[in-house]
Amino acid sequence: GSGGWGGVEGKEALPAGAGGRLACTMTLVTTHGGTVVNLLHLDDDKVRESLTQLCIRGDVEKVQAALEEDPEKALGMLCGKLDADGSTGLHLAAMSGHLRLTQELVARGCQVNATDSRSRTPLHVACSEGFAEVALELIMGGCDANLTDENQQTALHRAVLLSGPEVVSVLIEHGGADLTIADGTKSTPLILAAGHGRIEAMALLLGKDPSLARAANECGWTPLHLAAHGREMKKSSVKNTKFLPAVQMLLEAKAPLEATDEDKRTALHRAADTGNVETVGALLAAGADFNAADITRWTPMHFACQAGHVTVVKQLLDAKAPVQREEPVCLTPLALATMENQVKVAELLLKHGASPDLRAKGLASAATIARKDPEKHNDILALFELGFVSHAA
């Protein structure tokens, strides 16, 4: 191999993990004797491509060789835009977690707050990739942890979403990260952490400032709404238990139970809708209002009945939530259960005194809904007319 900055003579494939930046192989320029051609006499694009490869690989020695040979030209290129993403040498070093190369480039005076085409600093990149030591090196070199990218996210936003607690801790303890900065969706780092069940990151954030639990995003969702919803904002049948500790942590931080989102729904509405039994229990034990009505006048009971969450319905009834309003202002919980053919929910509601004939003005009763499609609602009609139904297959 050559001792020069350009690598070995001929073509050399990029290693795994290079991010697909250079999918093909590249000719690295040296003479046949291994002596580097003077940088000033090389095509700028060739120099830039070679430096890009070396930074992706973390080849400190060859980068140093280039800097020694022609400091002005090499440093100018390393501090400039090396690729189509606008990455500098520090961005590329941070992307692959190359600590020694990061140290070398910082020591040589590369701009630690330089931004790429997405307005990301090298610190954004290091935190997105989970490299705590590189992040610390950049901070020690003067990188501002509170600069924001094109999504108005700081390095801390990226860290809580994509990295472990070590990176989050570096930003909080050494980077002076502002925990209250909200991104383009008005989400603070805690809001993002709660929405993805990032328990360790939440503990670090709330340990510094419990009042962070009171913030809300552009849709009015607080961290408690997101943790109570518990499904990372995706429709999924996969049970995810990591959100219960998040809810408990937020309750300990005095997160507001009464807070409502853009639909005037509380965290209890969200938990009842998605059927998170343990979370519903924790919220009820903390004093959540089971009578809270949203923009459509639905209570948590309505959502649980519509979705067929029998255990949640039982939890609400055990907590003394009313089975129905005496003068309903919307469809009754039993009407919703009937509409969705939730037989076991309907049976439970009837045992607690729900009336099939009760209805709001201008709206159908449960009995009317069932009779409109007797084939679909055969079992529920049997409940209404006979008082029982067989659940046998």
Coordinates of C-alpha atoms in Angstrom, one line a residue:
G1 CA 0.0 0.0 0.0
S2 CA 1.0 3.6 -0.5
G3 CA 2.0 5.9 2.3
G4 CA 0.3 8.8 0.5
W5 CA -3.1 10.3 1.2
G6 CA -4.7 8.8 -2.0
G7 CA -4.7 5.2 -0.8
V8 CA -3.6 2.1 -2.8
E9 CA -3.1 2.3 -6.5
G10 CA -6.0 1.3 -8.7
K11 CA -9.5 0.6 -7.5
E12 CA -10.7 -0.1 -4.0
A13 CA -14.2 -0.9 -2.9
L14 CA -15.8 1.0 0.0
P15 CA -16.2 -0.9 3.2
A16 CA -19.6 -2.0 4.6
G17 CA -21.3 0.8 6.5
A18 CA -20.2 3.6 4.2
G19 CA -23.8 4.5 3.9
G20 CA -24.0 3.9 0.2
R21 CA -22.5 7.3 -0.5
L22 CA -20.2 5.8 -3.2
A23 CA -21.9 2.7 -4.5
C24 CA -19.3 2.1 -7.1
T25 CA -15.5 1.7 -6.8
M26 CA -13.2 4.7 -7.3
T27 CA -9.8 5.1 -8.7
L28 CA -7.5 6.6 -6.0
V29 CA -4.7 8.6 -7.4
T30 CA -1.1 7.7 -6.7
T31 CA 2.0 7.3 -8.9
H32 CA 3.2 3.7 -9.7
G33 CA 6.0 4.2 -7.1
G34 CA 3.5 5.1 -4.4
T35 CA 4.5 8.8 -4.3
V36 CA 1.5 11.1 -4.1
V37 CA 1.0 13.5 -7.0
N38 CA 1.1 17.1 -5.7
L39 CA -2.5 18.1 -4.8
L40 CA -2.2 21.4 -6.6
H41 CA -1.8 19.4 -9.9
L42 CA -4.8 17.2 -9.3
D43 CA -8.4 17.7 -10.5
D44 CA -10.4 19.2 -7.6
D45 CA -13.2 16.7 -8.1
K46 CA -10.8 13.8 -7.8
V47 CA -9.2 15.3 -4.6
R48 CA -12.7 15.9 -3.1
E49 CA -13.8 12.3 -3.9
S50 CA -10.7 10.8 -2.4
L51 CA -11.0 12.9 0.7
T52 CA -14.6 11.8 1.0
Q53 CA -13.6 8.2 0.9
L54 CA -10.9 8.7 3.5
C55 CA -13.3 10.4 5.9
I56 CA -15.9 7.7 5.5
R57 CA -13.3 5.1 6.3
G58 CA -11.8 7.1 9.1
D59 CA -8.3 6.9 7.7
V60 CA -6.6 9.4 9.9
E61 CA -3.1 8.8 8.6
K62 CA -3.9 9.4 5.0
V63 CA -6.0 12.5 5.9
Q64 CA -3.0 13.7 7.9
A65 CA -0.7 13.1 4.9
A66 CA -3.0 15.2 2.7
L67 CA -3.0 18.0 5.3
E68 CA 0.8 17.9 5.6
E69 CA 1.3 17.9 1.8
D70 CA -1.0 20.9 1.0
P71 CA -2.6 22.2 4.2
E72 CA -4.5 25.0 2.6
K73 CA -6.1 23.0 -0.2
A74 CA -6.8 19.9 1.9
L75 CA -8.2 21.8 4.8
G76 CA -10.3 24.0 2.5
M77 CA -11.9 20.9 1.0
L78 CA -12.4 19.1 4.3
C79 CA -14.1 22.1 5.7
G80 CA -16.2 22.5 2.6
K81 CA -18.9 20.5 0.9
L82 CA -17.5 17.1 0.0
D83 CA -20.6 15.4 -1.4
A84 CA -24.1 15.9 -2.7
D85 CA -25.5 16.1 0.8
G86 CA -23.2 19.0 1.6
S87 CA -21.3 17.0 4.2
T88 CA -18.0 18.3 5.5
G89 CA -15.2 16.0 6.7
L90 CA -16.5 16.3 10.2
H91 CA -20.0 15.2 9.1
L92 CA -18.6 12.1 7.4
A93 CA -16.3 11.3 10.4
A94 CA -19.3 11.7 12.8
M95 CA -21.6 9.6 10.6
S96 CA -19.3 6.6 11.0
G97 CA -18.2 7.3 14.6
H98 CA -14.5 7.9 13.8
L99 CA -13.3 9.5 17.0
R100 CA -9.6 10.0 16.1
L101 CA -10.5 11.6 12.8
T102 CA -13.0 13.9 14.5
Q103 CA -10.3 14.9 17.0
E104 CA -7.8 15.6 14.1
L105 CA -10.3 17.7 12.1
V106 CA -11.3 19.7 15.2
A107 CA -7.7 20.3 16.1
R108 CA -7.0 21.4 12.5
G109 CA -9.7 24.0 12.8
C110 CA -12.6 22.5 10.8
Q111 CA -15.8 24.3 11.6
V112 CA -17.7 22.3 14.2
N113 CA -21.0 24.2 13.5
A114 CA -20.9 23.8 9.7
T115 CA -24.2 22.6 8.3
D116 CA -25.0 20.2 5.5
S117 CA -27.8 20.6 2.9
R118 CA -30.3 19.6 5.6
S119 CA -29.0 22.2 8.1
R120 CA -27.5 19.5 10.3
T121 CA -24.3 20.0 12.2
P122 CA -21.8 17.2 12.7
L123 CA -23.3 17.0 16.2
H124 CA -26.7 16.2 14.7
V125 CA -25.1 13.4 12.7
A126 CA -23.2 11.9 15.6
C127 CA -26.3 12.0 17.8
S128 CA -28.5 10.4 15.1
E129 CA -26.0 7.6 14.8
G130 CA -25.5 7.0 18.5
F131 CA -21.8 8.0 18.9
A132 CA -21.5 9.5 22.4
E133 CA -17.8 9.9 22.4
V134 CA -17.8 11.7 19.0
A135 CA -20.6 13.9 20.3
L136 CA -18.6 14.8 23.4
E137 CA -15.5 15.6 21.3
L138 CA -17.6 17.9 19.1
I139 CA -19.1 19.7 22.1
M140 CA -15.6 20.1 23.7
G141 CA -14.6 21.6 20.3
G142 CA -17.3 24.2 20.5
C143 CA -20.2 22.7 18.7
D144 CA -23.5 24.4 19.7
A145 CA -26.0 21.7 20.9
N146 CA -28.9 24.0 20.4
L147 CA -28.6 24.7 16.7
T148 CA -31.6 23.3 14.7
D149 CA -31.8 21.4 11.4
E150 CA -34.3 21.8 8.6
N151 CA -37.0 20.3 10.8
Q152 CA -36.1 22.7 13.6
Q153 CA -34.8 19.8 15.6
T154 CA -31.7 20.0 17.8
A155 CA -29.2 17.2 18.3
L156 CA -31.2 16.3 21.5
H157 CA -34.3 15.7 19.4
R158 CA -32.3 13.3 17.2
A159 CA -30.7 11.6 20.1
V160 CA -34.0 10.8 22.0
L161 CA -35.4 9.3 18.8
L162 CA -32.4 7.4 17.5
S163 CA -29.7 6.9 20.2
G164 CA -29.3 5.5 23.6
P165 CA -29.2 7.3 27.0
E166 CA -25.4 7.9 26.8
V167 CA -25.8 10.4 23.9
V168 CA -28.7 12.1 25.6
S169 CA -26.7 12.3 28.8
V170 CA -23.7 13.9 27.0
L171 CA -25.9 16.6 25.5
I172 CA -27.6 17.4 28.8
E173 CA -24.6 17.2 31.1
H174 CA -21.9 18.6 28.8
G175 CA -23.6 20.3 25.9
G176 CA -25.9 22.7 27.7
A177 CA -28.8 21.4 25.7
D178 CA -32.0 23.4 26.0
L179 CA -34.6 20.9 26.9
T180 CA -37.5 23.2 26.1
I181 CA -36.8 23.8 22.4
A182 CA -39.7 22.6 20.2
D183 CA -39.3 21.4 16.6
G184 CA -41.4 22.2 13.6
T185 CA -44.3 20.2 15.1
K186 CA -44.0 22.0 18.4
S187 CA -42.5 18.8 19.9
T188 CA -39.9 19.0 22.6
P189 CA -37.5 16.2 23.1
L190 CA -39.6 14.8 25.9
I191 CA -42.7 14.7 23.7
L192 CA -40.8 12.7 21.1
A193 CA -39.4 10.4 23.7
A194 CA -42.8 9.8 25.2
G195 CA -44.3 9.1 21.8
H196 CA -41.8 6.4 21.1
G197 CA -41.5 4.9 24.6
R198 CA -37.9 6.0 25.1
I199 CA -38.0 5.4 28.9
E200 CA -34.3 6.1 29.7
A201 CA -34.3 9.3 27.7
M202 CA -37.5 10.4 29.5
A203 CA -35.9 9.7 32.9
L204 CA -32.9 11.9 32.1
L205 CA -35.1 14.7 30.8
L206 CA -37.6 14.7 33.6
G207 CA -34.8 14.3 36.2
K208 CA -33.6 17.7 35.0
D209 CA -37.0 19.4 34.7
P210 CA -40.3 17.7 35.7
S211 CA -42.2 20.7 34.3
L212 CA -41.4 19.4 30.8
A213 CA -44.3 17.1 31.3
R214 CA -46.7 20.0 30.8
A215 CA -45.7 20.9 27.2
A216 CA -47.9 20.0 24.2
N217 CA -47.2 19.7 20.5
E218 CA -49.0 21.4 17.6
C219 CA -52.0 19.0 18.0
G220 CA -52.3 19.6 21.7
W221 CA -50.9 16.2 22.6
T222 CA -48.9 16.2 25.8
P223 CA -46.3 13.5 26.7
L224 CA -49.0 11.8 28.7
H225 CA -51.4 11.7 25.7
L226 CA -48.6 10.0 23.6
A227 CA -47.6 7.6 26.3
A228 CA -51.2 6.7 27.1
H229 CA -51.9 6.2 23.4
G230 CA -49.0 3.8 23.4
R231 CA -48.7 2.7 19.8
E232 CA -46.1 5.1 18.4
M233 CA -49.0 6.7 16.5
K234 CA -49.4 3.7 14.3
K235 CA -52.3 1.3 13.9
S236 CA -50.9 -2.0 15.1
S237 CA -52.2 -5.1 16.9
V238 CA -48.8 -5.7 18.5
K239 CA -49.0 -5.1 22.3
N240 CA -46.2 -2.8 23.4
T241 CA -45.7 -2.8 27.2
K242 CA -42.9 -0.1 27.2
F243 CA -45.4 2.7 27.5
L244 CA -46.7 1.9 31.0
P245 CA -43.5 2.9 32.7
A246 CA -43.6 6.1 30.6
V247 CA -47.1 6.8 31.9
Q248 CA -46.0 6.1 35.5
M249 CA -43.0 8.4 35.1
L250 CA -45.1 11.2 33.8
L251 CA -47.7 10.8 36.5
E252 CA -44.9 11.1 39.1
A253 CA -43.8 14.3 37.4
K254 CA -47.3 15.7 37.9
A255 CA -48.3 15.6 34.2
P256 CA -51.7 17.2 33.8
L257 CA -54.4 14.6 33.7
E258 CA -57.0 17.2 32.6
A259 CA -55.0 18.4 29.5
T260 CA -56.9 18.0 26.3
D261 CA -55.7 17.8 22.7
E262 CA -57.1 19.4 19.5
D263 CA -60.1 17.0 19.7
K264 CA -60.6 17.8 23.4
R265 CA -59.5 14.3 24.4
T266 CA -57.7 13.5 27.5
A267 CA -55.0 10.9 28.0
L268 CA -57.7 8.6 29.3
H269 CA -59.6 9.0 26.1
R270 CA -56.5 7.9 24.2
A271 CA -55.7 4.9 26.4
A272 CA -59.3 3.7 26.3
D273 CA -59.4 4.0 22.5
T274 CA -56.3 1.9 22.0
G275 CA -57.2 -0.6 24.8
N276 CA -54.1 -0.1 27.0
V277 CA -55.5 -1.8 30.1
E278 CA -52.6 -1.1 32.5
T279 CA -52.4 2.5 31.4
V280 CA -56.2 3.0 31.9
G281 CA -55.7 1.5 35.4
A282 CA -52.9 3.9 36.2
L283 CA -54.8 6.9 34.9
L284 CA -57.9 6.0 36.8
A285 CA -55.9 5.4 40.0
A286 CA -54.3 8.9 39.6
G287 CA -57.7 10.5 39.4
A288 CA -58.4 10.9 35.6
D289 CA -61.9 12.1 34.9
F290 CA -63.9 9.3 33.2
N291 CA -66.7 11.8 32.5
A292 CA -64.5 14.1 30.3
A293 CA -66.2 14.6 27.0
D294 CA -64.4 15.3 23.7
I295 CA -65.4 17.5 20.8
T296 CA -68.0 15.0 19.8
R297 CA -69.2 14.6 23.4
W298 CA -67.8 11.1 23.7
T299 CA -66.3 10.0 27.0
P300 CA -63.6 7.3 27.3
M301 CA -66.4 4.8 27.7
H302 CA -67.6 5.5 24.2
F303 CA -64.2 4.8 22.7
A304 CA -63.7 1.6 24.6
C305 CA -67.1 0.3 23.6
Q306 CA -66.7 1.2 20.0
A307 CA -63.4 -0.6 19.8
G308 CA -64.6 -3.6 21.8
H309 CA -62.1 -3.3 24.6
V310 CA -64.1 -5.4 27.1
T311 CA -61.5 -5.2 29.9
V312 CA -61.3 -1.4 29.6
V313 CA -65.1 -1.1 29.7
K314 CA -65.1 -3.2 32.9
Q315 CA -62.3 -1.0 34.4
L316 CA -64.4 2.1 33.7
L317 CA -67.6 0.6 35.1
D318 CA -65.7 -0.6 38.3
A319 CA -64.4 3.0 38.7
K320 CA -68.1 4.0 38.7
A321 CA -68.2 5.5 35.2
P322 CA -71.8 5.7 34.2
V323 CA -73.0 3.1 31.7
Q324 CA -75.0 5.8 29.9
R325 CA -76.2 9.4 30.3
E326 CA -79.8 9.6 31.4
E327 CA -80.3 12.3 28.7
P328 CA -77.7 11.4 26.1
V329 CA -76.3 14.1 23.8
C330 CA -74.7 11.6 21.3
L331 CA -74.8 8.0 20.5
T332 CA -74.9 5.9 23.7
P333 CA -72.0 3.5 24.4
L334 CA -74.4 0.6 23.8
A335 CA -75.4 2.1 20.4
L336 CA -71.7 2.3 19.5
A337 CA -71.0 -1.3 20.6
T338 CA -74.1 -2.4 18.6
M339 CA -73.0 -0.5 15.5
E340 CA -69.6 -2.3 15.6
N341 CA -71.2 -5.6 16.6
Q342 CA -69.2 -5.8 19.9
V343 CA -71.3 -8.5 21.5
K344 CA -69.4 -9.1 24.7
V345 CA -69.3 -5.3 25.3
A346 CA -73.0 -5.0 24.7
E347 CA -73.6 -7.9 27.1
L348 CA -71.5 -6.2 29.8
L349 CA -73.3 -2.9 29.4
L350 CA -76.7 -4.5 29.6
K351 CA -75.7 -6.3 32.9
H352 CA -74.9 -2.8 34.2
G353 CA -78.3 -1.4 33.3
A354 CA -77.8 0.0 29.8
S355 CA -81.1 0.5 27.9
P356 CA -81.3 -0.6 24.2
D357 CA -84.0 2.0 23.6
L358 CA -82.3 5.1 25.0
R359 CA -81.2 7.6 22.4
A360 CA -80.3 11.2 21.9
K361 CA -82.5 13.5 19.9
G362 CA -82.2 12.8 16.2
L363 CA -80.0 9.7 16.7
A364 CA -80.7 6.0 16.6
S365 CA -80.9 3.8 19.7
A366 CA -79.0 0.6 20.0
A367 CA -82.2 -1.4 19.3
T368 CA -83.0 0.6 16.1
I369 CA -79.4 0.0 14.9
A370 CA -79.6 -3.7 15.5
R371 CA -83.0 -4.1 13.8
K372 CA -81.8 -2.4 10.7
D373 CA -79.5 -5.3 10.0
P374 CA -80.8 -8.3 11.9
E375 CA -78.4 -10.7 10.2
K376 CA -75.3 -8.8 11.2
H377 CA -76.6 -8.1 14.7
N378 CA -78.3 -11.4 15.4
D379 CA -76.4 -12.0 18.7
I380 CA -77.0 -8.5 20.0
L381 CA -80.7 -8.7 19.1
A382 CA -80.9 -11.9 21.1
L383 CA -79.4 -10.1 24.0
F384 CA -82.0 -7.3 23.7
E385 CA -84.9 -9.6 23.2
L386 CA -84.0 -12.7 25.2
G387 CA -81.5 -11.4 27.7
F388 CA -78.8 -13.8 26.8
V389 CA -76.7 -15.1 23.9
S390 CA -74.5 -18.2 23.5
H391 CA -70.8 -17.5 23.0
A392 CA -70.1 -21.1 21.9
A393 CA -68.4 -21.5 18.5

